[in-house]
mmCIF file of C-alpha atoms in Angstrom:
data_model
loop_
_atom_site.group_PDB
_atom_site.id
_atom_site.type_symbol
_atom_site.label_atom_id
_atom_site.label_comp_id
_atom_site.label_asym_id
_atom_site.label_seq_id
_atom_site.Cartn_x
_atom_site.Cartn_y
_atom_site.Cartn_z
ATOM 1 C CA UNK A 34 0.000 0.000 0.000
ATOM 2 C CA UNK A 35 1.366 3.432 -0.906
ATOM 3 C CA UNK A 36 2.309 5.995 1.729
ATOM 4 C CA UNK A 37 -0.462 8.291 0.425
ATOM 5 C CA UNK A 38 -3.080 5.523 0.693
ATOM 6 C CA UNK A 39 -2.032 4.820 4.276
ATOM 7 C CA UNK A 40 -2.276 8.538 5.076
ATOM 8 C CA UNK A 41 -5.792 8.783 3.601
ATOM 9 C CA UNK A 42 -6.910 5.786 5.662
ATOM 10 C CA UNK A 43 -5.395 7.454 8.730
ATOM 11 C CA UNK A 44 -7.451 10.611 8.122
ATOM 12 C CA UNK A 45 -10.671 8.657 7.659
ATOM 13 C CA UNK A 46 -10.064 6.581 10.760
ATOM 14 C CA UNK A 47 -9.496 9.701 12.871
ATOM 15 C CA UNK A 48 -13.074 10.755 12.443
ATOM 16 C CA UNK A 49 -14.525 7.268 12.867
ATOM 17 C CA UNK A 50 -12.431 5.944 15.749
ATOM 18 C CA UNK A 51 -12.539 8.803 18.243
ATOM 19 C CA UNK A 52 -15.548 7.300 20.069
ATOM 20 C CA UNK A 53 -13.699 4.071 20.795
ATOM 21 C CA UNK A 54 -11.203 5.685 23.167
ATOM 22 C CA UNK A 55 -10.672 4.016 26.540
ATOM 23 C CA UNK A 56 -10.641 7.424 28.229
ATOM 24 C CA UNK A 57 -10.656 11.056 27.186
ATOM 25 C CA UNK A 58 -7.190 10.896 25.594
ATOM 26 C CA UNK A 59 -7.085 7.235 24.536
ATOM 27 C CA UNK A 60 -4.421 4.632 25.157
ATOM 28 C CA UNK A 61 -1.432 3.488 23.105
ATOM 29 C CA UNK A 62 -1.848 0.120 21.423
ATOM 30 C CA UNK A 63 0.376 -2.557 22.939
ATOM 31 C CA UNK A 64 1.174 -3.582 19.340
ATOM 32 C CA UNK A 65 2.173 -0.087 18.134
ATOM 33 C CA UNK A 66 5.866 0.669 17.595
ATOM 34 C CA UNK A 67 7.597 1.447 20.891
ATOM 35 C CA UNK A 68 8.638 4.801 19.394
ATOM 36 C CA UNK A 69 5.035 5.958 19.910
ATOM 37 C CA UNK A 70 6.229 6.807 23.418
ATOM 38 C CA UNK A 71 8.499 9.538 22.014
ATOM 39 C CA UNK A 72 5.472 11.807 21.550
ATOM 40 C CA UNK A 73 3.526 10.553 24.594
ATOM 41 C CA UNK A 74 4.363 13.791 26.412
ATOM 42 C CA UNK A 75 1.877 15.616 24.171
ATOM 43 C CA UNK A 76 -1.084 13.479 25.312
ATOM 44 C CA UNK A 77 -3.451 15.516 27.478
ATOM 45 C CA UNK A 78 -4.682 19.090 27.565
ATOM 46 C CA UNK A 79 -2.234 21.994 27.684
ATOM 47 C CA UNK A 80 -2.510 25.727 28.352
ATOM 48 C CA UNK A 81 -0.008 27.510 26.108
ATOM 49 C CA UNK A 82 1.633 30.912 26.312
ATOM 50 C CA UNK A 83 2.741 31.891 22.809
ATOM 51 C CA UNK A 84 5.124 34.377 21.189
ATOM 52 C CA UNK A 85 5.267 34.502 17.395
ATOM 53 C CA UNK A 86 7.164 36.939 15.215
ATOM 54 C CA UNK A 87 4.943 38.998 12.950
ATOM 55 C CA UNK A 88 5.802 40.185 9.430
ATOM 56 C CA UNK A 89 7.273 43.424 10.836
ATOM 57 C CA UNK A 90 9.696 41.536 13.110
ATOM 58 C CA UNK A 91 7.873 42.279 16.363
ATOM 59 C CA UNK A 92 6.525 39.500 18.560
ATOM 60 C CA UNK A 93 2.831 38.952 19.238
ATOM 61 C CA UNK A 94 1.985 37.238 22.519
ATOM 62 C CA UNK A 95 -1.087 35.133 23.080
ATOM 63 C CA UNK A 96 -2.644 32.057 24.604
ATOM 64 C CA UNK A 97 -3.769 28.758 23.164
ATOM 65 C CA UNK A 98 -4.880 25.288 24.140
ATOM 66 C CA UNK A 99 -3.234 22.183 22.720
ATOM 67 C CA UNK A 100 -4.931 18.825 23.261
ATOM 68 C CA UNK A 101 -3.284 15.519 22.340
ATOM 69 C CA UNK A 102 -5.104 12.187 21.912
ATOM 70 C CA UNK A 103 -4.165 8.697 20.851
ATOM 71 C CA UNK A 104 -6.118 7.730 17.744
ATOM 72 C CA UNK A 105 -6.405 4.796 15.329
ATOM 73 C CA UNK A 106 -6.807 2.433 18.272
ATOM 74 C CA UNK A 107 -3.607 3.778 19.795
ATOM 75 C CA UNK A 108 -1.354 3.588 16.732
ATOM 76 C CA UNK A 109 -1.040 7.344 16.107
ATOM 77 C CA UNK A 110 -1.455 10.704 17.834
ATOM 78 C CA UNK A 111 -3.796 13.548 16.878
ATOM 79 C CA UNK A 112 -3.401 16.912 18.532
ATOM 80 C CA UNK A 113 -5.635 19.972 18.283
ATOM 81 C CA UNK A 114 -4.541 23.611 18.496
ATOM 82 C CA UNK A 115 -6.935 26.447 19.391
ATOM 83 C CA UNK A 116 -5.873 30.072 19.702
ATOM 84 C CA UNK A 117 -6.808 33.615 18.765
ATOM 85 C CA UNK A 118 -4.873 35.452 16.056
ATOM 86 C CA UNK A 119 -3.522 38.982 16.703
ATOM 87 C CA UNK A 120 -6.460 40.368 14.664
ATOM 88 C CA UNK A 121 -8.918 38.689 17.069
ATOM 89 C CA UNK A 122 -9.971 35.844 14.763
ATOM 90 C CA UNK A 123 -10.130 32.380 16.313
ATOM 91 C CA UNK A 124 -7.641 29.911 14.846
ATOM 92 C CA UNK A 125 -7.767 26.120 14.886
ATOM 93 C CA UNK A 126 -5.576 23.458 13.372
ATOM 94 C CA UNK A 127 -4.594 19.885 14.008
ATOM 95 C CA UNK A 128 -1.624 17.566 13.670
ATOM 96 C CA UNK A 129 -1.540 13.879 12.900
ATOM 97 C CA UNK A 130 1.614 12.079 13.993
ATOM 98 C CA UNK A 131 2.571 8.503 13.162
ATOM 99 C CA UNK A 132 5.870 6.687 13.460
ATOM 100 C CA UNK A 133 7.139 5.264 10.168
ATOM 101 C CA UNK A 134 9.139 2.096 10.886
ATOM 102 C CA UNK A 135 10.496 2.083 7.310
ATOM 103 C CA UNK A 136 12.277 5.430 7.745
ATOM 104 C CA UNK A 137 12.753 5.305 11.516
ATOM 105 C CA UNK A 138 11.231 8.794 11.698
ATOM 106 C CA UNK A 139 7.860 10.369 12.374
ATOM 107 C CA UNK A 140 5.475 11.526 9.646
ATOM 108 C CA UNK A 141 3.579 14.615 10.822
ATOM 109 C CA UNK A 142 0.789 16.424 8.986
ATOM 110 C CA UNK A 143 -0.488 19.838 10.062
ATOM 111 C CA UNK A 144 -3.764 21.267 8.749
ATOM 112 C CA UNK A 145 -4.331 24.949 9.609
ATOM 113 C CA UNK A 146 -7.870 26.311 9.543
ATOM 114 C CA UNK A 147 -7.689 29.154 7.054
ATOM 115 C CA UNK A 148 -5.331 27.837 4.378
ATOM 116 C CA UNK A 149 -6.598 24.234 4.516
ATOM 117 C CA UNK A 150 -3.320 23.153 2.927
ATOM 118 C CA UNK A 151 -1.604 20.171 4.529
ATOM 119 C CA UNK A 152 1.914 20.865 5.770
ATOM 120 C CA UNK A 153 4.275 17.899 5.984
ATOM 121 C CA UNK A 154 6.928 17.586 8.680
ATOM 122 C CA UNK A 155 9.340 14.765 9.393
ATOM 123 C CA UNK A 156 10.482 14.458 12.982
ATOM 124 C CA UNK A 157 12.802 12.449 15.138
ATOM 125 C CA UNK A 158 14.033 12.288 18.674
ATOM 126 C CA UNK A 159 17.359 14.049 19.243
ATOM 127 C CA UNK A 160 18.527 13.424 22.794
ATOM 128 C CA UNK A 161 15.814 14.757 25.073
ATOM 129 C CA UNK A 162 14.124 16.824 22.331
ATOM 130 C CA UNK A 163 11.773 16.109 19.442
ATOM 131 C CA UNK A 164 12.713 17.969 16.249
ATOM 132 C CA UNK A 165 10.274 18.488 13.367
ATOM 133 C CA UNK A 166 11.520 19.775 10.004
ATOM 134 C CA UNK A 167 9.338 20.727 7.045
ATOM 135 C CA UNK A 168 6.195 22.807 6.663
ATOM 136 C CA UNK A 169 7.435 24.528 3.533
ATOM 137 C CA UNK A 170 5.784 27.827 2.706
ATOM 138 C CA UNK A 171 6.341 31.380 1.540
ATOM 139 C CA UNK A 172 6.307 34.662 3.428
ATOM 140 C CA UNK A 173 7.525 38.226 2.765
ATOM 141 C CA UNK A 174 11.165 37.021 2.744
ATOM 142 C CA UNK A 175 10.547 34.186 0.293
ATOM 143 C CA UNK A 176 10.276 30.397 0.394
ATOM 144 C CA UNK A 177 11.059 28.785 3.728
ATOM 145 C CA UNK A 178 11.278 25.564 5.689
ATOM 146 C CA UNK A 179 10.574 25.396 9.438
ATOM 147 C CA UNK A 180 12.247 23.504 12.259
ATOM 148 C CA UNK A 181 10.060 23.066 15.363
ATOM 149 C CA UNK A 182 11.758 21.733 18.492
ATOM 150 C CA UNK A 183 10.019 20.407 21.609
ATOM 151 C CA UNK A 184 12.387 20.709 24.591
ATOM 152 C CA UNK A 185 12.486 20.865 28.406
ATOM 153 C CA UNK A 186 9.884 18.115 28.318
ATOM 154 C CA UNK A 187 8.479 16.996 31.670
ATOM 155 C CA UNK A 188 5.281 15.373 32.892
ATOM 156 C CA UNK A 189 3.498 18.700 33.387
ATOM 157 C CA UNK A 190 5.187 21.113 30.996
ATOM 158 C CA UNK A 191 7.224 21.468 27.820
ATOM 159 C CA UNK A 192 8.529 24.163 25.526
ATOM 160 C CA UNK A 193 8.505 24.548 21.750
ATOM 161 C CA UNK A 194 10.620 26.753 19.488
ATOM 162 C CA UNK A 195 10.202 27.527 15.777
ATOM 163 C CA UNK A 196 13.261 28.313 13.651
ATOM 164 C CA UNK A 197 12.998 29.254 9.966
ATOM 165 C CA UNK A 198 15.364 28.804 7.024
ATOM 166 C CA UNK A 199 15.226 30.539 3.652
ATOM 167 C CA UNK A 200 18.085 28.540 2.127
ATOM 168 C CA UNK A 201 16.845 24.960 2.441
ATOM 169 C CA UNK A 202 18.155 24.452 5.979
ATOM 170 C CA UNK A 203 21.711 25.722 5.479
ATOM 171 C CA UNK A 204 21.194 28.595 7.940
ATOM 172 C CA UNK A 205 18.383 29.287 10.402
ATOM 173 C CA UNK A 206 16.667 32.321 11.904
ATOM 174 C CA UNK A 207 16.314 30.946 15.413
ATOM 175 C CA UNK A 208 13.390 31.717 17.661
ATOM 176 C CA UNK A 209 10.705 33.069 15.346
ATOM 177 C CA UNK A 210 8.082 31.385 17.532
ATOM 178 C CA UNK A 211 7.840 30.074 21.084
ATOM 179 C CA UNK A 212 5.316 28.098 23.107
ATOM 180 C CA UNK A 213 5.387 27.329 26.827
ATOM 181 C CA UNK A 214 2.873 24.584 27.629
ATOM 182 C CA UNK A 215 1.532 23.673 31.070
ATOM 183 C CA UNK A 216 -0.695 20.652 31.661
ATOM 184 C CA UNK A 217 -4.317 21.436 32.530
ATOM 185 C CA UNK A 218 -5.496 19.095 35.278
ATOM 186 C CA UNK A 219 -8.594 20.885 36.606
ATOM 187 C CA UNK A 220 -11.930 20.058 35.046
ATOM 188 C CA UNK A 221 -10.743 16.894 33.333
#
């Protein structure tokens, strides 16, 4: 089966399988690759403080929620992002993450609300961080690729940093976006 066919089945199953979760965030399958645990830190509900660089080079601060669930009977992870843009518009997007045993890396797809164009990232564990690279796009400076790094990961918090390259990853503008996430435990 082609990689694209597997991905399409993954998308379909996300919307069908969510009711079969053992609890609010699901459980990993005992038969899933052990690497599924590399992204287990994202499972749960998170309050996020955000700082993203705007087109003029200044940072916009905000808040968001990020909720991670096991999906596909515990073989993959789906996480939802909800925030408000600087112009006051609500913003929602979601990621689908699955470990690819053939490449030894993670396949990640991000679908943002307003563009509705899938962004592809490949990620892997690097020491005590998870590093995602991809998400090609274009902004005022030209074509870019992003590198998103999860770091300082603990049971109840983690951080995320976005770096951006305009030369295919040769050099990076570090810190064009930041997230500080804290686990939400009340009301769950």
